[in-house]
Short mmCIF file of C-alpha atoms in Angstrom, two decimals:
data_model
loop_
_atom_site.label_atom_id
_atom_site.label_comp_id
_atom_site.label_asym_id
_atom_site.label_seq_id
_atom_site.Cartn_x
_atom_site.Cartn_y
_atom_site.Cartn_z
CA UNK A 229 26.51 -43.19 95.82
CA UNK A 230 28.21 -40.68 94.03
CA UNK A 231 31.96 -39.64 93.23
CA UNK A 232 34.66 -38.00 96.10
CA UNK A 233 33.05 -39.45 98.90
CA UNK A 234 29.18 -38.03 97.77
CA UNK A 235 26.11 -39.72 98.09
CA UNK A 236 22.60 -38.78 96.77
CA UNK A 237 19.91 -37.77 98.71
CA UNK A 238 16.06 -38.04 97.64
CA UNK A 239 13.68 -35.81 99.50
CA UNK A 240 10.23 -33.73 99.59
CA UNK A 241 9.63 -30.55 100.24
CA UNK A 242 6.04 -29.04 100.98
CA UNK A 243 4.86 -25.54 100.14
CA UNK A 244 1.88 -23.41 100.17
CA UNK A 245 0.61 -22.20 96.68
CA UNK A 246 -0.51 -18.49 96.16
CA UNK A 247 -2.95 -19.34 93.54
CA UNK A 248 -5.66 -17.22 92.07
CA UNK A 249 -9.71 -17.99 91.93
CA UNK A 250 -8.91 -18.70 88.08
CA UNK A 251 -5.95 -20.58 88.44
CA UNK A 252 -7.39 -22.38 91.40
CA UNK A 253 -10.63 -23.75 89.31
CA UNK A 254 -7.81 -24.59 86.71
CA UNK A 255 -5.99 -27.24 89.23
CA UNK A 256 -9.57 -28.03 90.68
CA UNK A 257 -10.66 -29.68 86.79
CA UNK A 258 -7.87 -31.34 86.50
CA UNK A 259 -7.73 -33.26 89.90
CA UNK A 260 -11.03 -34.06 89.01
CA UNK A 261 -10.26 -35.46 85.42
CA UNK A 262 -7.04 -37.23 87.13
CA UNK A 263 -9.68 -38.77 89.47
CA UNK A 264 -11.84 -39.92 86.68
CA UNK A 265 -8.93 -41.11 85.07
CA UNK A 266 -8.24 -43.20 87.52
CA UNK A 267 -11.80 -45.00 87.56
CA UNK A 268 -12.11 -44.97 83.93
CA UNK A 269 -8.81 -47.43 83.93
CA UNK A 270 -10.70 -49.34 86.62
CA UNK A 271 -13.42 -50.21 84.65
CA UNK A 272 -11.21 -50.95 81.75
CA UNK A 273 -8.89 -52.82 83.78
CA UNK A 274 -12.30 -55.12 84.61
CA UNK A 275 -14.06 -55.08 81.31
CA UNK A 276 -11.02 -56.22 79.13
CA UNK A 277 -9.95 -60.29 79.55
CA UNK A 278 -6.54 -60.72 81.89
CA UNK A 279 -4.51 -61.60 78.37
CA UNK A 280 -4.80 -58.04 76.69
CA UNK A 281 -4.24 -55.72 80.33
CA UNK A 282 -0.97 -54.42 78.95
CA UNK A 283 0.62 -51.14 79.70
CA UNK A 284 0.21 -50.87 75.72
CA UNK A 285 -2.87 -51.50 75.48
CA UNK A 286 -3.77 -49.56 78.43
CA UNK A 287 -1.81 -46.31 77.23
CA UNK A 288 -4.10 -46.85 73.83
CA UNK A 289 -7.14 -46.57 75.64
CA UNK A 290 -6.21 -43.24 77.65
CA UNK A 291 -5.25 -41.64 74.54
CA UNK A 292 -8.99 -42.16 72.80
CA UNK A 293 -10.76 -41.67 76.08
CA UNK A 294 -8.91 -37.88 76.23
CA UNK A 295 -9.72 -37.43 72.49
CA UNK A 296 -13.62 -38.58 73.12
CA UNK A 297 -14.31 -37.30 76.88
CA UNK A 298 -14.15 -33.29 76.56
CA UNK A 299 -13.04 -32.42 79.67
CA UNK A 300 -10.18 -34.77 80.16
CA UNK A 301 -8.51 -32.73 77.87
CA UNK A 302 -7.44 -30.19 80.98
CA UNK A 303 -5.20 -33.33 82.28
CA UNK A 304 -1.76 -32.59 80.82
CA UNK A 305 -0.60 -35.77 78.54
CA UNK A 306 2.09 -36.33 81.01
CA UNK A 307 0.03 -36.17 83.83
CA UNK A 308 -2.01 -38.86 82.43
CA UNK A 309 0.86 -41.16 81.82
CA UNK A 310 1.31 -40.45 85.85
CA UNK A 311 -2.30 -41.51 86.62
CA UNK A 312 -1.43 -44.78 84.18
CA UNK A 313 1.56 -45.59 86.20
CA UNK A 314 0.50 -45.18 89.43
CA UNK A 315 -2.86 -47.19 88.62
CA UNK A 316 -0.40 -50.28 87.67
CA UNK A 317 1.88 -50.32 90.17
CA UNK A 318 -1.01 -49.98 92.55
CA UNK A 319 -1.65 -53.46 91.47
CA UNK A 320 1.78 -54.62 91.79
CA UNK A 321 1.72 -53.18 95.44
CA UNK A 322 -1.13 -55.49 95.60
CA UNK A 323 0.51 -58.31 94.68
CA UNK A 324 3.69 -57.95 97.04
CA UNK A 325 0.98 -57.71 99.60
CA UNK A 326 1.96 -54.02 100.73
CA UNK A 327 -1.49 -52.69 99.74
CA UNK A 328 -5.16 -53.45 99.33
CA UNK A 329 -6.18 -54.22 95.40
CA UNK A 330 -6.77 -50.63 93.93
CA UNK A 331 -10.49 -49.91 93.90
CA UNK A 332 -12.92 -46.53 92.88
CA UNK A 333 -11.76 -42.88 94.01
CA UNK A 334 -14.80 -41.40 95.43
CA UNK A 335 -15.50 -37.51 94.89
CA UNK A 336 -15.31 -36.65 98.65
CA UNK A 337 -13.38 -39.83 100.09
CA UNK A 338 -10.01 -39.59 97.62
CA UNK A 339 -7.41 -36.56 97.98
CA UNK A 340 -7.63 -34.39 94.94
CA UNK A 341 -3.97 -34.54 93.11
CA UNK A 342 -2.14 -33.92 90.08
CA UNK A 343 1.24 -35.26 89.22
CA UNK A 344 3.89 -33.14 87.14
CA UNK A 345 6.28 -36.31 86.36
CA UNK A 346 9.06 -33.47 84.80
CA UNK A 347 10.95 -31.47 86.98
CA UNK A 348 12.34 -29.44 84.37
CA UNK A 349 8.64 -28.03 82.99
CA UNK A 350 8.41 -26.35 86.77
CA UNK A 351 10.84 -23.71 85.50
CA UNK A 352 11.43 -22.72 89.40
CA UNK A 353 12.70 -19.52 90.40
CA UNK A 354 12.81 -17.39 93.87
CA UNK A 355 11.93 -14.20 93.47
CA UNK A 356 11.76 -12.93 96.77
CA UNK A 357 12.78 -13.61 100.37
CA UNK A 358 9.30 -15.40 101.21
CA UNK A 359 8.38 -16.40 97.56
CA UNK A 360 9.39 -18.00 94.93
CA UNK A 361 7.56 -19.13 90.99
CA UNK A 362 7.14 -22.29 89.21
CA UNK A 363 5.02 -22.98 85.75
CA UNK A 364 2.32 -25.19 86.23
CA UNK A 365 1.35 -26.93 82.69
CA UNK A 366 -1.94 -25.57 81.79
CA UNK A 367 -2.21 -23.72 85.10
CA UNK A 368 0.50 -20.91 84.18
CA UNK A 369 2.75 -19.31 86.46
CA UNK A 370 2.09 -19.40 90.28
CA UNK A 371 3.39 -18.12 93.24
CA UNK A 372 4.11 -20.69 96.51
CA UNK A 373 5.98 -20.28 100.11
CA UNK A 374 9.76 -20.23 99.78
CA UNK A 375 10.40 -21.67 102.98
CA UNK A 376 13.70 -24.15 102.34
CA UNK A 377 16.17 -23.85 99.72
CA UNK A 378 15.45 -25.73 96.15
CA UNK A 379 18.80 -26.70 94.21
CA UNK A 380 17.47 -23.91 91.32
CA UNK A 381 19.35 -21.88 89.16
CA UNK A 382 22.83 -21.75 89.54
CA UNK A 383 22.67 -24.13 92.10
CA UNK A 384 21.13 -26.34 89.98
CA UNK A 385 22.99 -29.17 87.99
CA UNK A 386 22.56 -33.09 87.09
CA UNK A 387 22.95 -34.43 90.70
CA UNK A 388 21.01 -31.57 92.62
CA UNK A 389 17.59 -30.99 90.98
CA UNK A 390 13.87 -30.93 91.05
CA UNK A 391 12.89 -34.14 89.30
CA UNK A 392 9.37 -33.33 89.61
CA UNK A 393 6.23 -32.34 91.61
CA UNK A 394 3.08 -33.34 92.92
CA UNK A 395 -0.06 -31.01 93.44
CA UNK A 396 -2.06 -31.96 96.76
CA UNK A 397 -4.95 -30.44 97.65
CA UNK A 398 -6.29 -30.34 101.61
CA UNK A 399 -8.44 -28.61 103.80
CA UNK A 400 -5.84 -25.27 104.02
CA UNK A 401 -5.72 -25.20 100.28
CA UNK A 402 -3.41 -25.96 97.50
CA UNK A 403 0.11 -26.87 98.03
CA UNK A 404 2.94 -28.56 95.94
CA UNK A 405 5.32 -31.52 96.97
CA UNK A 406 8.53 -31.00 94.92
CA UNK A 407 10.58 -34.33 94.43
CA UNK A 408 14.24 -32.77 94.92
CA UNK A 409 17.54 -34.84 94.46
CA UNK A 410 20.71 -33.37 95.65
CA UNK A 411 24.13 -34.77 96.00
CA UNK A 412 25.79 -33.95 99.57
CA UNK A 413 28.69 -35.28 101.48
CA UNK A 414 28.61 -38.96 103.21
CA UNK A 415 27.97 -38.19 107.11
CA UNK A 416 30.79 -39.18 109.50
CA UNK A 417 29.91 -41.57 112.03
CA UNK A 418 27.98 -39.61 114.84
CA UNK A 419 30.12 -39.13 117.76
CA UNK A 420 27.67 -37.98 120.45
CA UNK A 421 26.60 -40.06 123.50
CA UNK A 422 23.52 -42.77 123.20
CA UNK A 423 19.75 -42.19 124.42
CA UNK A 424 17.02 -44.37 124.92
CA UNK A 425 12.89 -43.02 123.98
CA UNK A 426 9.68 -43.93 125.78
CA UNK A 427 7.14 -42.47 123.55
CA UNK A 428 3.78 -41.58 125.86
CA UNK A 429 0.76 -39.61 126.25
CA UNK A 430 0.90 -37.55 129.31
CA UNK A 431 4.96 -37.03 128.06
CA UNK A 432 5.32 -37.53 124.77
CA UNK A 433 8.87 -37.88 124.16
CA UNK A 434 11.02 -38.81 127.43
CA UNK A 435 14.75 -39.59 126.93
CA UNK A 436 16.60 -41.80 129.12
CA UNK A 437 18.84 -38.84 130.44
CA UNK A 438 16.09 -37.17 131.98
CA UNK A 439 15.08 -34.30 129.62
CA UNK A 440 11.34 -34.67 128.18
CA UNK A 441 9.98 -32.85 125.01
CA UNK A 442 6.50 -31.68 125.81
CA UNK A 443 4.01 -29.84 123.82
CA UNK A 444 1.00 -27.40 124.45
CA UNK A 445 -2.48 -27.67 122.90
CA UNK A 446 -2.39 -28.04 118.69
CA UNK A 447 -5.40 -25.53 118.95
CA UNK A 448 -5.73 -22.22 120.89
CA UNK A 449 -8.78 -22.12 123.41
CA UNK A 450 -10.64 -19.87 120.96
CA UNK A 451 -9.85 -22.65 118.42
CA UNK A 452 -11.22 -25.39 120.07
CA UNK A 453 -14.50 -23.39 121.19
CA UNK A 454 -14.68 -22.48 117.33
CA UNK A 455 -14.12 -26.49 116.78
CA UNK A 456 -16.92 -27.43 119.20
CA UNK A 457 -19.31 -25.26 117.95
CA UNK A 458 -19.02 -26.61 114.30
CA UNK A 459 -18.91 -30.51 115.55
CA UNK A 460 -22.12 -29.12 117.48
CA UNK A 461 -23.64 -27.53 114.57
CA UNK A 462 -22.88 -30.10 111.90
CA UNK A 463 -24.54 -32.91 114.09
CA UNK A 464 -27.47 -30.71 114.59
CA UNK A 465 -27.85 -30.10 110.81
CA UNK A 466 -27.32 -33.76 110.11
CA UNK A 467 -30.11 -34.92 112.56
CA UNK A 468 -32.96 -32.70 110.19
CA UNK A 469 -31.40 -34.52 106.68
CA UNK A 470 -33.68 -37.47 105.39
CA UNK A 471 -32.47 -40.89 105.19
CA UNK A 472 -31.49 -40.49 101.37
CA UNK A 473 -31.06 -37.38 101.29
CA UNK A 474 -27.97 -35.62 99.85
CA UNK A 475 -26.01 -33.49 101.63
CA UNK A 476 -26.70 -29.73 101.91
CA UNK A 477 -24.42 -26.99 100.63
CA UNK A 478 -24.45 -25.77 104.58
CA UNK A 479 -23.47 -28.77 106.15
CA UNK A 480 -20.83 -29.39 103.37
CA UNK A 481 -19.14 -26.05 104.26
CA UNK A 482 -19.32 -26.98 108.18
CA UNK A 483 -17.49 -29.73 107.42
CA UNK A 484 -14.95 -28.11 105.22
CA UNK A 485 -14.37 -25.28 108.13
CA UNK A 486 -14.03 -28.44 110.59
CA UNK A 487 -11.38 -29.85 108.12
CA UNK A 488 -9.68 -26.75 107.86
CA UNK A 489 -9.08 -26.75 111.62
CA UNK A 490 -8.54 -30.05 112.14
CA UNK A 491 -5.47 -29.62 109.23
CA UNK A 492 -4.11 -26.66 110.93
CA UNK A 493 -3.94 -28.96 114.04
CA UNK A 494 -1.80 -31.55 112.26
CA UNK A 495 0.09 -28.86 110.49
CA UNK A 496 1.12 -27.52 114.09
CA UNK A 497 1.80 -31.48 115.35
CA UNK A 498 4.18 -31.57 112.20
CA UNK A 499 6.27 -28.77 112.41
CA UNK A 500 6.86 -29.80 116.29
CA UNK A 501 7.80 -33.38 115.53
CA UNK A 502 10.30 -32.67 112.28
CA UNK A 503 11.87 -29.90 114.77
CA UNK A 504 12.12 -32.00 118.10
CA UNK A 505 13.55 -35.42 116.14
CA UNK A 506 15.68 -33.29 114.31
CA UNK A 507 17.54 -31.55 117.16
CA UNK A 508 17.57 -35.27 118.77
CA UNK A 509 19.38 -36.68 115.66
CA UNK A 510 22.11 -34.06 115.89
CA UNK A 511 22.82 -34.59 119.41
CA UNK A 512 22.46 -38.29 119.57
CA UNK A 513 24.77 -40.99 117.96
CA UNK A 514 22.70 -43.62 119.14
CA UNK A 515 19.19 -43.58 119.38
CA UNK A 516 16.80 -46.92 120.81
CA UNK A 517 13.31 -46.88 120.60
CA UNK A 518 10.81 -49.48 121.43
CA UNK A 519 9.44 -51.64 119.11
CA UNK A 520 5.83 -50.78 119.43
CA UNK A 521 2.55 -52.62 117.19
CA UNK A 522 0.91 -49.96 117.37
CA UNK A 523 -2.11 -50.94 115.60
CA UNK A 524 -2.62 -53.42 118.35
CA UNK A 525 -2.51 -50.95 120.93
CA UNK A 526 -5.17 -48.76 119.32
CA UNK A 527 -8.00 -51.61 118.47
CA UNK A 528 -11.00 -51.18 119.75
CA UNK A 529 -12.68 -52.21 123.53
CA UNK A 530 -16.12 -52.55 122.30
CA UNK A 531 -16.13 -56.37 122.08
CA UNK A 532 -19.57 -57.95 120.72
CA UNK A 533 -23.47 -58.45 121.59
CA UNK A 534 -21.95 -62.25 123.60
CA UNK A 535 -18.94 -60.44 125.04
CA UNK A 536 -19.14 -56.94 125.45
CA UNK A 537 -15.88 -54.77 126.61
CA UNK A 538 -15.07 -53.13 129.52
CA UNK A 539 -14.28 -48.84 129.83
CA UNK A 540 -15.20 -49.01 126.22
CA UNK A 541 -15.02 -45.07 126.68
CA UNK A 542 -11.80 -44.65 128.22
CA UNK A 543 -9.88 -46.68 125.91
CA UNK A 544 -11.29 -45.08 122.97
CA UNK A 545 -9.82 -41.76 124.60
CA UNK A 546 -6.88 -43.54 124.76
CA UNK A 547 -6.68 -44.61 121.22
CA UNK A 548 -7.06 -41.11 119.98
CA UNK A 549 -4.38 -40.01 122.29
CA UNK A 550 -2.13 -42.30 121.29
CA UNK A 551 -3.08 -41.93 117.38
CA UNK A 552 -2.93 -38.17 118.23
CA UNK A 553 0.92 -38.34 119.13
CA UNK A 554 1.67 -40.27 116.17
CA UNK A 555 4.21 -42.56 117.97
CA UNK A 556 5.24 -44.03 114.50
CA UNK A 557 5.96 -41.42 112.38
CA UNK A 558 8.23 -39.77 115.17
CA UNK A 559 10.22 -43.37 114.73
CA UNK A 560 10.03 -42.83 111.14
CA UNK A 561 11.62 -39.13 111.44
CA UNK A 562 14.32 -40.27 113.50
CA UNK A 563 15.28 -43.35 111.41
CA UNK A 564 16.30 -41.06 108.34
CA UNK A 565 17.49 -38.36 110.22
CA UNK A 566 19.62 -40.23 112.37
CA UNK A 567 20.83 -41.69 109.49
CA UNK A 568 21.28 -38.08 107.53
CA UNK A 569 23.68 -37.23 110.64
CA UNK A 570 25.46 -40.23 110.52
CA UNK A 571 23.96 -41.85 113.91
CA UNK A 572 22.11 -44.98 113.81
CA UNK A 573 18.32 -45.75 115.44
CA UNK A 574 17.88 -49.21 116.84
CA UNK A 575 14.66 -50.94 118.40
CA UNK A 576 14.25 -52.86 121.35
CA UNK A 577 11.70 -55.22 122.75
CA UNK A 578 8.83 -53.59 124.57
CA UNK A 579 7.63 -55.80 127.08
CA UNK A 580 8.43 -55.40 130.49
CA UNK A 581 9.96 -52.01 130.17
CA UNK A 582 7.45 -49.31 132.26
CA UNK A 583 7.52 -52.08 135.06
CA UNK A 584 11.33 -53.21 135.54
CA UNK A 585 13.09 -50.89 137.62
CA UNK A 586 16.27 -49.17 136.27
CA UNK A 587 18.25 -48.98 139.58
CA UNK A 588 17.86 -52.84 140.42
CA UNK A 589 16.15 -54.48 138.11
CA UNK A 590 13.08 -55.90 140.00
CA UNK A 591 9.92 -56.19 137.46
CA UNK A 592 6.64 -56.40 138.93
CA UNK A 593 3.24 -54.44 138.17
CA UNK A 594 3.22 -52.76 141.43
CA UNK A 595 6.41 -51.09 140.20
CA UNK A 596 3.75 -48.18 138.59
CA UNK A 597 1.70 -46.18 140.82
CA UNK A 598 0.54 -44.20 138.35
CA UNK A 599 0.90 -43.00 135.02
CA UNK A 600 3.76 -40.67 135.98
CA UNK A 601 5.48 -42.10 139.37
CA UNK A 602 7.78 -45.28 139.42
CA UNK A 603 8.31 -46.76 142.87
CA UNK A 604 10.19 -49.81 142.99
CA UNK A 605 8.39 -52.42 145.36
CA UNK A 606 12.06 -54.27 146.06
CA UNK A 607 12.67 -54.64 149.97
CA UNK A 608 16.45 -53.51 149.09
CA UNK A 609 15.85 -50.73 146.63
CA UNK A 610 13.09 -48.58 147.08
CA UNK A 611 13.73 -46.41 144.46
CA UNK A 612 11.42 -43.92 143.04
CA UNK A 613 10.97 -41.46 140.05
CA UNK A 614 8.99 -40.20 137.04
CA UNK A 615 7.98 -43.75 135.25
CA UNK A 616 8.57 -42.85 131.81
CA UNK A 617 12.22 -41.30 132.14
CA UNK A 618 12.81 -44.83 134.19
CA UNK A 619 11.05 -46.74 130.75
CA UNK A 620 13.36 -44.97 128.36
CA UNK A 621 16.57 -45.83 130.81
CA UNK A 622 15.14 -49.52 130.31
CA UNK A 623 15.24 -49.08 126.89
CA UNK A 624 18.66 -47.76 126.69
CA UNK A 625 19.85 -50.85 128.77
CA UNK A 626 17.93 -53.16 126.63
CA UNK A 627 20.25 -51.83 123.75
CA UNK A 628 23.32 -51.69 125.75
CA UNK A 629 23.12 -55.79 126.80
CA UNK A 630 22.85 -56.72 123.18
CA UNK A 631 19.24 -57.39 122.94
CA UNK A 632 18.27 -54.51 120.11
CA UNK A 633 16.25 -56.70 117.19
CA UNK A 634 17.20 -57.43 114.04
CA UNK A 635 14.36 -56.11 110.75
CA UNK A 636 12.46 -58.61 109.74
CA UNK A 637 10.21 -56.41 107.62
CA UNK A 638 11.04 -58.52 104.46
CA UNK A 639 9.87 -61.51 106.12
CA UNK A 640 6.51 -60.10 106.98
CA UNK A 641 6.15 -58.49 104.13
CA UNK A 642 7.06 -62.03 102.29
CA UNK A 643 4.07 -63.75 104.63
CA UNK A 644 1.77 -61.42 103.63
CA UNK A 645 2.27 -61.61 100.36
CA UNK A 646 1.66 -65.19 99.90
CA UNK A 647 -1.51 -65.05 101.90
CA UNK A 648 -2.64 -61.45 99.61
CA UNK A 649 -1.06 -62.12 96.20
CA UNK A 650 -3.48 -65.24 95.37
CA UNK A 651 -6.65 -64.02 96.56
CA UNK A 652 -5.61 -60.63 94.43
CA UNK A 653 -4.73 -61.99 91.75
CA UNK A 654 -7.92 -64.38 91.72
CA UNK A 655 -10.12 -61.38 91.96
CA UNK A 656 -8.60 -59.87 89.56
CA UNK A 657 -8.30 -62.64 86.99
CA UNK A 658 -4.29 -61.54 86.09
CA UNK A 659 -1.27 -62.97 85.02
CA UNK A 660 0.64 -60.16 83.90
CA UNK A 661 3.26 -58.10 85.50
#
């Protein structure tokens, strides 16, 4: 928290790099020597005995392997230190039992990356309407979208700033992630009314006051014909490869054109979700949600060989629905938006609430005739309506009689470490850190 009533804000921001074929195979080599970074400290990390794994030590053995291995050289010094950093306190995230232990970055499997830790080596400027510049180190000077405003130049001082930026490479090309800090005013407490969310499928956003945010197709029907065809034609060129066999340069670039639709998909998905929580976390003061596990909803039908599962398909269509709609990361983009505008986002138990009725209160699975009518099977009620408007006015009344719950992420996260940090720290053979 800052001075006057100011508090600081940490944020990223996404753009699309211009680059050039040259500058491109620059930013290529060294996501590729950041990548073999990475393994090169996991074989050291496994080769040296638990008592000499020191960030010293460590550091040391970076520094020779970039004087002795050629082509790390293209992997800025600083850079390097980034890959360093982020190896350790992968471990550390390992041993608070937020992550797997840290293991091998495959060519194809990992996302190719490159970390500028220094925001001030970026040396951003716009330059026009749609454009703007930033220096690269041993990249030069490229061009990306301007597409929000970056604290630069004269708006630039020691609380709003770049502090740094992170290449990313994905199937629509090159972008950077700038790491911006800025200092803004402390939000007054939201004044507007309170809504309750039923997050669905068929609807995917219903509030409790009876408006519902939809969404089309991610893909355009020539789109998805153009998807099809390359799902058809990559299986088809994948049944004629030999067990063994490496991959051809054709079926490679099928799958690359499948990625690069697939990404435009989510890119679509995106912009729709930061645009519909953000006009719900201006409106809103208080906004409930249902406090979903969503992993559990998602597992699989299949069952085993002794017990197989039942409409293995269908739920499998379900799962990708539901994955598709990305239930949790709308919660996430409400909880620090709501919080930006100075409302609050609170969670409510889940159970019950697509069978109770709103107008009386009678819960029973009859209650839902389908998948988008309520009709309440009480004698003395009868009341009927779409089911997931009457889910989210459930939720809202959940809130309302005091029964929103209380985090207990630290606790889990506390279990989990106990049962993760031994087991980690046995297969790794550490004491350190």
């Amino acid at each position: 928290m800052g001075e006057h009533g100011l508090v600081k804000r940490q944020f990223g921001h996404r753009a699309r790099l211009a680059l050039s074929p040259a500058c491109e195979l620059k930013a290529d080599a060294q996501a590729h020597a950041a990548r073999t970074m990475w393994n090169l400290l996991h074989v050291w990390w496994q080769m040296m005995p638990k008592e000499k794994r020191t960030l010293a030590s460590a550091d040391e053995a970076i520094r020779q392997a970039r004087k002795d291995i050629d082509f790390l050289a293209v992997l800025p010094a600083q850079a390097a230190q980034a890959v360093l950093k982020t190896y350790f306190q992968a471990w550390k995230n390992c041993w608070d039992g937020r992550a797997s232990a840290p293991n091998f970055k495959g060519r194809f499997r990992s996302v190719m990356a490159v970390d500028i830790p220094q925001g001030r080596d970026l040396n951003v400027v716009r330059v026009h309407r749609r454009w703007g510049m930033a220096s690269i180190p041993k990249v030069g000077r490229v061009r990306f979208r301007w597409s929000k405003d970056l604290p630069v130049g004269k708006h630039s001082s020691k609380g709003n700033r770049i502090t740094g930026a992170r290449l990313v490479k994905d199937a629509l090309g090159w972008h950077i992630a700038f790491r911006v800090q800025i200092l803004e005013a402390r939000p007054e407490p939201h004044q507007g009314p309170d809504v309750g969310i039923d997050v669905g499928v068929t609807v995917p956003i219903a509030l409790s006051n009876g408006i519902s945010k939809t969404h089309g197709e991610w893909l355009t029907k020539q789109e998805q014909a153009k998807l099809l065809h390359l799902e058809q034609r990559a299986a088809q060129r994948k049944q004629h490869r030999k067990p063994g066999e490496r991959t051809s340069r054709r079926l490679h670039r099928t799958y690359d054109q499948i990625a690069g639709l697939r990404a435009k998909a989510k890119r679509r998905a995106l912009d729709w979700q930061h645009r519909t929580t953000t006009a719900i976390a201006r409106q809103y003061g208080t906004v409930v949600v249902e406090s979903l596990t969503i992993t559990n909803m998602v597992k699989s039908a299949r069952g085993t060989i002794e017990e197989p599962g039942k409409n293995v398909a269908q739920k499998s269509g379900l799962n990708r629905s539901i994955s598709g709609e990305a239930w949790g990361r709308t919660v996430t983009m409400l909880t620090y938006k709501t919080a930006r505008y100075g409302g609050t986002l609170h969670k409510v138990p889940a159970p019950g609430t697509s069978r109770r009725c709103s107008a009386c209160g009678f819960t029973t699975p009859g209650n839902r005739e389908s998948q988008a009518v309520f009709v309440c099977k009480n004698p003395d009620c009868g009341w009927s309506g779409n089911a997931d408007h009457n889910a989210a006015r459930n939720v809202l009344h959940l809130y309302r009689m005091g029964l929103a719950l209380i985090p207990t992420a630290g606790r889990a996260v506390v279990r989990r470490a106990q049962r993760v940090k031994p087991a980690a720290a046995r297969q790794a053979g550490i004491s350190l850190l």
